[in-house]
CSV table of C-alpha atoms in Angstrom, one decimal:
chain,number,residue,atom,x,y,z
I,1,MET,CA,-16.7,5.8,-2.3
I,2,ILE,CA,-14.3,3.7,-4.6
I,3,ILE,CA,-13.8,0.4,-5.0
I,4,ALA,CA,-10.9,-1.3,-6.7
I,5,ILE,CA,-11.2,-5.4,-8.0
I,6,SER,CA,-7.4,-5.6,-8.6
I,7,HIS,CA,-4.4,-7.8,-9.3
I,8,GLN,CA,-2.3,-7.9,-11.4
I,9,LYS,CA,-2.0,-11.5,-11.8
I,10,GLY,CA,-5.2,-12.3,-14.7
I,11,GLY,CA,-7.6,-15.2,-14.2
I,12,VAL,CA,-8.3,-15.0,-10.4
I,13,GLY,CA,-12.5,-13.7,-11.4
I,14,LYS,CA,-11.9,-9.9,-11.3
I,15,SER,CA,-14.7,-9.3,-13.6
I,16,THR,CA,-16.7,-12.3,-12.7
I,17,LEU,CA,-16.5,-10.2,-9.2
I,18,ALA,CA,-16.8,-6.9,-10.0
I,19,TYR,CA,-20.2,-7.3,-12.2
I,20,ASN,CA,-21.9,-9.7,-9.7
I,21,LEU,CA,-21.4,-6.8,-7.2
I,22,SER,CA,-21.8,-3.3,-9.4
I,23,VAL,CA,-25.7,-5.5,-10.3
I,24,GLU,CA,-26.2,-5.9,-7.5
I,25,LEU,CA,-25.1,-2.6,-5.3
I,26,SER,CA,-26.5,-0.8,-8.3
I,27,LYS,CA,-30.4,-2.2,-7.1
I,28,LYS,CA,-30.4,0.2,-4.4
I,29,TYR,CA,-27.3,2.8,-4.7
I,30,LYS,CA,-25.8,4.5,-7.6
I,31,VAL,CA,-23.5,3.4,-9.2
I,32,ASN,CA,-20.4,3.8,-11.8
I,33,VAL,CA,-18.5,1.4,-13.2
I,34,ILE,CA,-14.8,1.3,-14.7
I,35,ASP,CA,-13.5,-1.6,-17.2
I,36,LEU,CA,-9.9,-0.6,-17.5
I,37,ASP,CA,-9.5,-4.8,-18.5
I,38,VAL,CA,-8.5,-4.9,-21.6
I,39,GLN,CA,-10.9,-7.8,-22.1
I,40,GLN,CA,-13.9,-5.5,-21.3
I,41,THR,CA,-15.8,-8.7,-20.5
I,42,ILE,CA,-18.4,-6.7,-17.3
I,43,THR,CA,-18.6,-3.9,-21.4
I,44,ALA,CA,-19.5,-7.3,-23.3
I,45,CYS,CA,-21.6,-8.7,-20.4
I,46,ASN,CA,-22.9,-5.5,-20.3
I,47,ILE,CA,-24.1,-5.4,-24.1
I,48,ILE,CA,-25.9,-9.0,-23.7
I,49,ARG,CA,-27.9,-7.8,-20.4
I,50,ARG,CA,-29.8,-5.1,-22.4
I,51,LYS,CA,-30.4,-7.9,-24.7
I,52,PHE,CA,-31.9,-9.5,-22.2
I,53,GLY,CA,-34.1,-6.8,-20.7
I,54,GLN,CA,-31.8,-6.2,-18.3
I,55,LYS,CA,-31.3,-2.7,-16.5
I,56,LYS,CA,-27.9,-2.0,-18.1
I,57,LEU,CA,-24.8,-0.5,-16.1
I,58,ASN,CA,-23.4,2.6,-16.4
I,59,ILE,CA,-20.1,1.7,-17.6
I,60,LEU,CA,-17.3,3.8,-18.4
I,61,HIS,CA,-14.0,4.0,-20.2
I,62,PHE,CA,-10.1,5.3,-19.8
I,63,ASP,CA,-7.1,5.4,-22.0
I,64,ASP,CA,-5.7,8.9,-20.9
I,65,LYS,CA,-4.4,9.0,-16.7
I,66,LYS,CA,-4.7,12.7,-16.4
I,67,ASP,CA,-8.9,12.4,-17.0
I,68,PHE,CA,-8.9,8.9,-15.5
I,69,VAL,CA,-7.8,10.8,-12.5
I,70,ASP,CA,-9.7,14.0,-13.0
I,71,PHE,CA,-12.9,11.9,-12.8
I,72,LEU,CA,-12.3,10.4,-9.3
I,73,ASN,CA,-11.5,13.4,-8.0
I,74,THR,CA,-15.3,14.3,-8.1
I,75,ASP,CA,-16.4,10.4,-6.3
I,76,ASP,CA,-17.3,11.8,-3.3
I,77,GLU,CA,-20.1,9.6,-0.9
I,78,SER,CA,-22.9,10.1,-2.9
I,79,ASN,CA,-22.0,7.6,-4.7
I,80,ILE,CA,-20.2,4.2,-5.5
I,81,THR,CA,-17.8,3.6,-8.2
I,82,ILE,CA,-16.5,0.4,-9.0
I,83,ILE,CA,-13.5,-0.5,-10.9
I,84,ASP,CA,-12.8,-3.6,-12.6
I,85,THR,CA,-8.3,-3.5,-13.1
I,86,GLY,CA,-6.5,-5.6,-15.8
I,87,GLY,CA,-4.5,-9.0,-15.1
I,88,PHE,CA,-1.6,-6.5,-15.2
I,89,ASP,CA,0.5,-3.7,-13.8
I,90,SER,CA,0.1,-0.2,-15.6
I,91,GLY,CA,-0.2,3.6,-14.6
I,92,LEU,CA,-4.4,3.2,-14.8
I,93,ASN,CA,-4.0,0.2,-12.1
I,94,ARG,CA,-2.1,2.1,-9.9
I,95,VAL,CA,-3.9,5.3,-10.4
I,96,ALA,CA,-7.0,2.8,-9.2
I,97,MET,CA,-5.1,1.6,-5.8
I,98,TYR,CA,-4.0,4.6,-4.8
I,99,ALA,CA,-7.9,6.4,-5.0
I,100,ALA,CA,-9.7,3.5,-3.7
I,101,ASP,CA,-11.9,3.5,-0.8
I,102,LEU,CA,-11.1,-0.2,-0.8
I,103,ILE,CA,-9.5,-2.7,-2.8
I,104,ILE,CA,-10.3,-5.8,-3.2
I,105,THR,CA,-8.1,-8.2,-4.4
I,106,PRO,CA,-9.7,-12.8,-5.2
I,107,VAL,CA,-7.1,-15.7,-5.4
I,108,SER,CA,-7.9,-19.3,-4.9
I,109,THR,CA,-5.8,-21.8,-2.9
I,110,GLU,CA,-3.9,-22.8,-5.8
I,111,PHE,CA,-0.1,-22.8,-5.6
I,112,LEU,CA,1.5,-20.5,-7.7
I,113,GLU,CA,-1.1,-17.7,-6.2
I,114,VAL,CA,1.0,-17.1,-3.6
I,115,ILE,CA,3.4,-16.0,-6.1
I,116,GLY,CA,0.8,-13.7,-7.6
I,117,LEU,CA,0.5,-12.2,-4.3
I,118,GLU,CA,4.3,-11.9,-3.7
I,119,LYS,CA,4.4,-10.2,-6.9
I,120,TYR,CA,1.6,-7.5,-5.7
I,121,LYS,CA,2.3,-6.8,-2.6
I,122,LYS,CA,5.6,-5.4,-4.0
I,123,ILE,CA,3.5,-3.2,-6.2
I,124,ILE,CA,1.5,-3.2,-3.3
I,125,LYS,CA,4.2,-1.9,-1.6
I,126,GLU,CA,5.4,0.9,-4.4
I,127,VAL,CA,2.4,1.9,-4.8
I,128,SER,CA,2.4,3.2,-1.2
I,129,LYS,CA,5.6,5.3,-1.0
I,130,LYS,CA,5.0,6.6,-3.8
I,131,VAL,CA,1.6,8.0,-2.1
I,132,LYS,CA,2.5,8.5,0.9
I,133,LYS,CA,0.0,5.7,2.5
I,134,ASN,CA,-0.1,2.9,3.5
I,135,ILE,CA,-2.7,0.8,1.0
I,136,LYS,CA,-3.9,-2.9,2.1
I,137,THR,CA,-6.0,-5.0,0.2
I,138,HIS,CA,-9.0,-7.4,1.0
I,139,VAL,CA,-8.2,-10.6,-0.2
I,140,VAL,CA,-11.2,-12.8,-0.7
I,141,LEU,CA,-10.8,-16.5,-1.3
I,142,ASN,CA,-12.9,-17.1,-4.8
I,143,LYS,CA,-12.7,-20.0,-7.3
I,144,ILE,CA,-12.3,-22.2,-4.2
I,145,HIS,CA,-13.2,-26.3,-4.9
I,146,HIS,CA,-17.1,-26.4,-3.0
I,147,SER,CA,-15.5,-29.0,-0.4
I,148,GLN,CA,-11.8,-27.2,0.2
I,149,GLN,CA,-12.1,-25.7,4.1
I,150,ASN,CA,-8.1,-26.0,4.2
I,151,PHE,CA,-7.3,-22.9,3.2
I,152,GLY,CA,-3.5,-22.6,5.1
I,153,ASP,CA,-1.1,-21.2,2.5
I,154,ILE,CA,-2.4,-18.8,1.4
I,155,GLN,CA,-4.5,-18.0,4.9
I,156,ASN,CA,-0.6,-18.5,6.2
I,157,PHE,CA,1.3,-15.8,3.6
I,158,ILE,CA,-1.2,-13.5,4.2
I,159,ASN,CA,-1.2,-13.2,8.2
I,160,ASN,CA,2.7,-12.5,7.6
I,161,SER,CA,2.2,-9.7,5.3
I,162,LYS,CA,-0.2,-8.0,7.8
I,163,GLU,CA,0.7,-4.8,6.6
I,164,GLN,CA,-0.4,-5.6,2.8
I,165,PHE,CA,-3.7,-8.0,3.9
I,166,ILE,CA,-6.6,-8.9,5.3
I,167,LEU,CA,-8.1,-12.1,4.3
I,168,MET,CA,-11.7,-11.7,4.3
I,169,LYS,CA,-14.3,-13.9,5.7
I,170,SER,CA,-16.4,-14.0,3.2
I,171,VAL,CA,-16.0,-17.5,0.3
I,172,ILE,CA,-16.8,-17.5,-3.2
I,173,ARG,CA,-16.7,-20.8,-4.9
I,174,ARG,CA,-15.6,-22.4,-8.5
I,175,ARG,CA,-19.9,-23.8,-9.6
I,176,SER,CA,-20.7,-23.6,-13.0
I,177,ASP,CA,-23.8,-20.8,-12.3
I,178,PHE,CA,-21.4,-18.0,-12.1
I,179,ALA,CA,-20.8,-18.8,-16.0
I,180,ILE,CA,-24.2,-19.5,-16.7
I,181,SER,CA,-25.4,-16.2,-15.2
I,182,LEU,CA,-22.7,-14.2,-17.2
I,183,SER,CA,-23.6,-15.5,-20.7
I,184,HIS,CA,-27.4,-14.1,-20.3
I,185,GLY,CA,-25.8,-10.4,-18.6
I,186,PHE,CA,-27.0,-11.4,-15.0
I,187,SER,CA,-25.4,-11.7,-11.9
I,188,VAL,CA,-26.0,-15.0,-9.7
I,189,CYS,CA,-28.6,-13.6,-7.7
I,190,GLU,CA,-30.7,-12.8,-10.3
I,191,PHE,CA,-30.1,-15.5,-11.9
I,192,ASP,CA,-30.7,-17.9,-9.1
I,193,LYS,CA,-31.9,-16.1,-6.1
I,194,ASN,CA,-31.1,-18.7,-3.6
I,195,SER,CA,-28.4,-20.2,-4.5
I,196,ASP,CA,-25.1,-21.4,-2.9
I,197,SER,CA,-23.0,-18.1,-5.1
I,198,SER,CA,-26.5,-15.9,-4.9
I,199,LYS,CA,-25.6,-16.2,-0.6
I,200,GLU,CA,-21.8,-16.0,-1.2
I,201,ILE,CA,-22.4,-12.6,-3.0
I,202,LYS,CA,-24.9,-11.4,-0.4
I,203,ILE,CA,-22.4,-12.3,2.3
I,204,LEU,CA,-19.3,-10.4,0.6
I,205,ILE,CA,-21.4,-7.4,-0.4
I,206,SER,CA,-22.8,-7.8,3.6
I,207,GLU,CA,-19.4,-7.7,4.4
I,208,ILE,CA,-17.8,-5.1,2.2
I,209,ALA,CA,-20.8,-2.5,3.4
I,210,ASP,CA,-19.6,-3.3,6.9
I,211,ILE,CA,-16.2,-2.0,5.6
I,212,LEU,CA,-17.6,0.7,5.0
I,213,ASP,CA,-20.0,2.0,6.8
I,214,PHE,CA,-22.8,1.9,4.4
I,215,LYS,CA,-25.2,2.9,7.4
I,216,HIS,CA,-23.4,5.8,8.2
I,217,SER,CA,-23.3,6.9,4.9
I,218,ALA,CA,-27.2,6.1,4.4
I,219,ASN,CA,-27.9,10.0,4.1
I,220,LYS,CA,-25.2,10.2,1.3
I,221,LEU,CA,-25.8,7.9,-0.4
I,222,LYS,CA,-28.2,8.4,-3.4
I,223,LYS,CA,-31.1,5.5,-4.7
I,224,GLY,CA,-30.4,3.5,-7.6
I,225,LYS,CA,-33.3,4.0,-10.3
């Protein structure tokens, strides 16, 4: 099964989210990670991870669209492939969108996020039309101020765009331990398993497991080593 962390807007926290999900899911399942981001943040963190004695992730890179499509066509329910797309629109990122079993789009609640989602909505419509299926993305509120409870503008936009967006229940708040843990190649759960950030990532993973029905696929998913 394929999970794409996707948004054409940069700076929304795609790589940080993709890295934390990849590390934690790899402890239980066989996980492939595809780094399509030009900054290759996940790749860099994986190098640091190895230096600190942690088990490294299996990271793949693709520049050729055909090679990328051929790899995705080999995907099945025995493993999980997590794709960190770049913060831009491209052919490879669009392939990730239509190939994914689940698209996750992280956004904050700043006003400009609505503009970014409006542009992404247009891309989703274009890809949906091309592949002749209705593509939806699950939006997760990310990098949210620790005290904010009102998400009205984003919620209203998503509620008015239900053909393209589904708002997830999980909320990931902006905290320094995300940056600190990444600088050591750790997930926030490895850095401090009892932190609020760790709890939020675990809740997000649980929500993803429910959406993709991991329990039903348990016999097919290969266990991580």
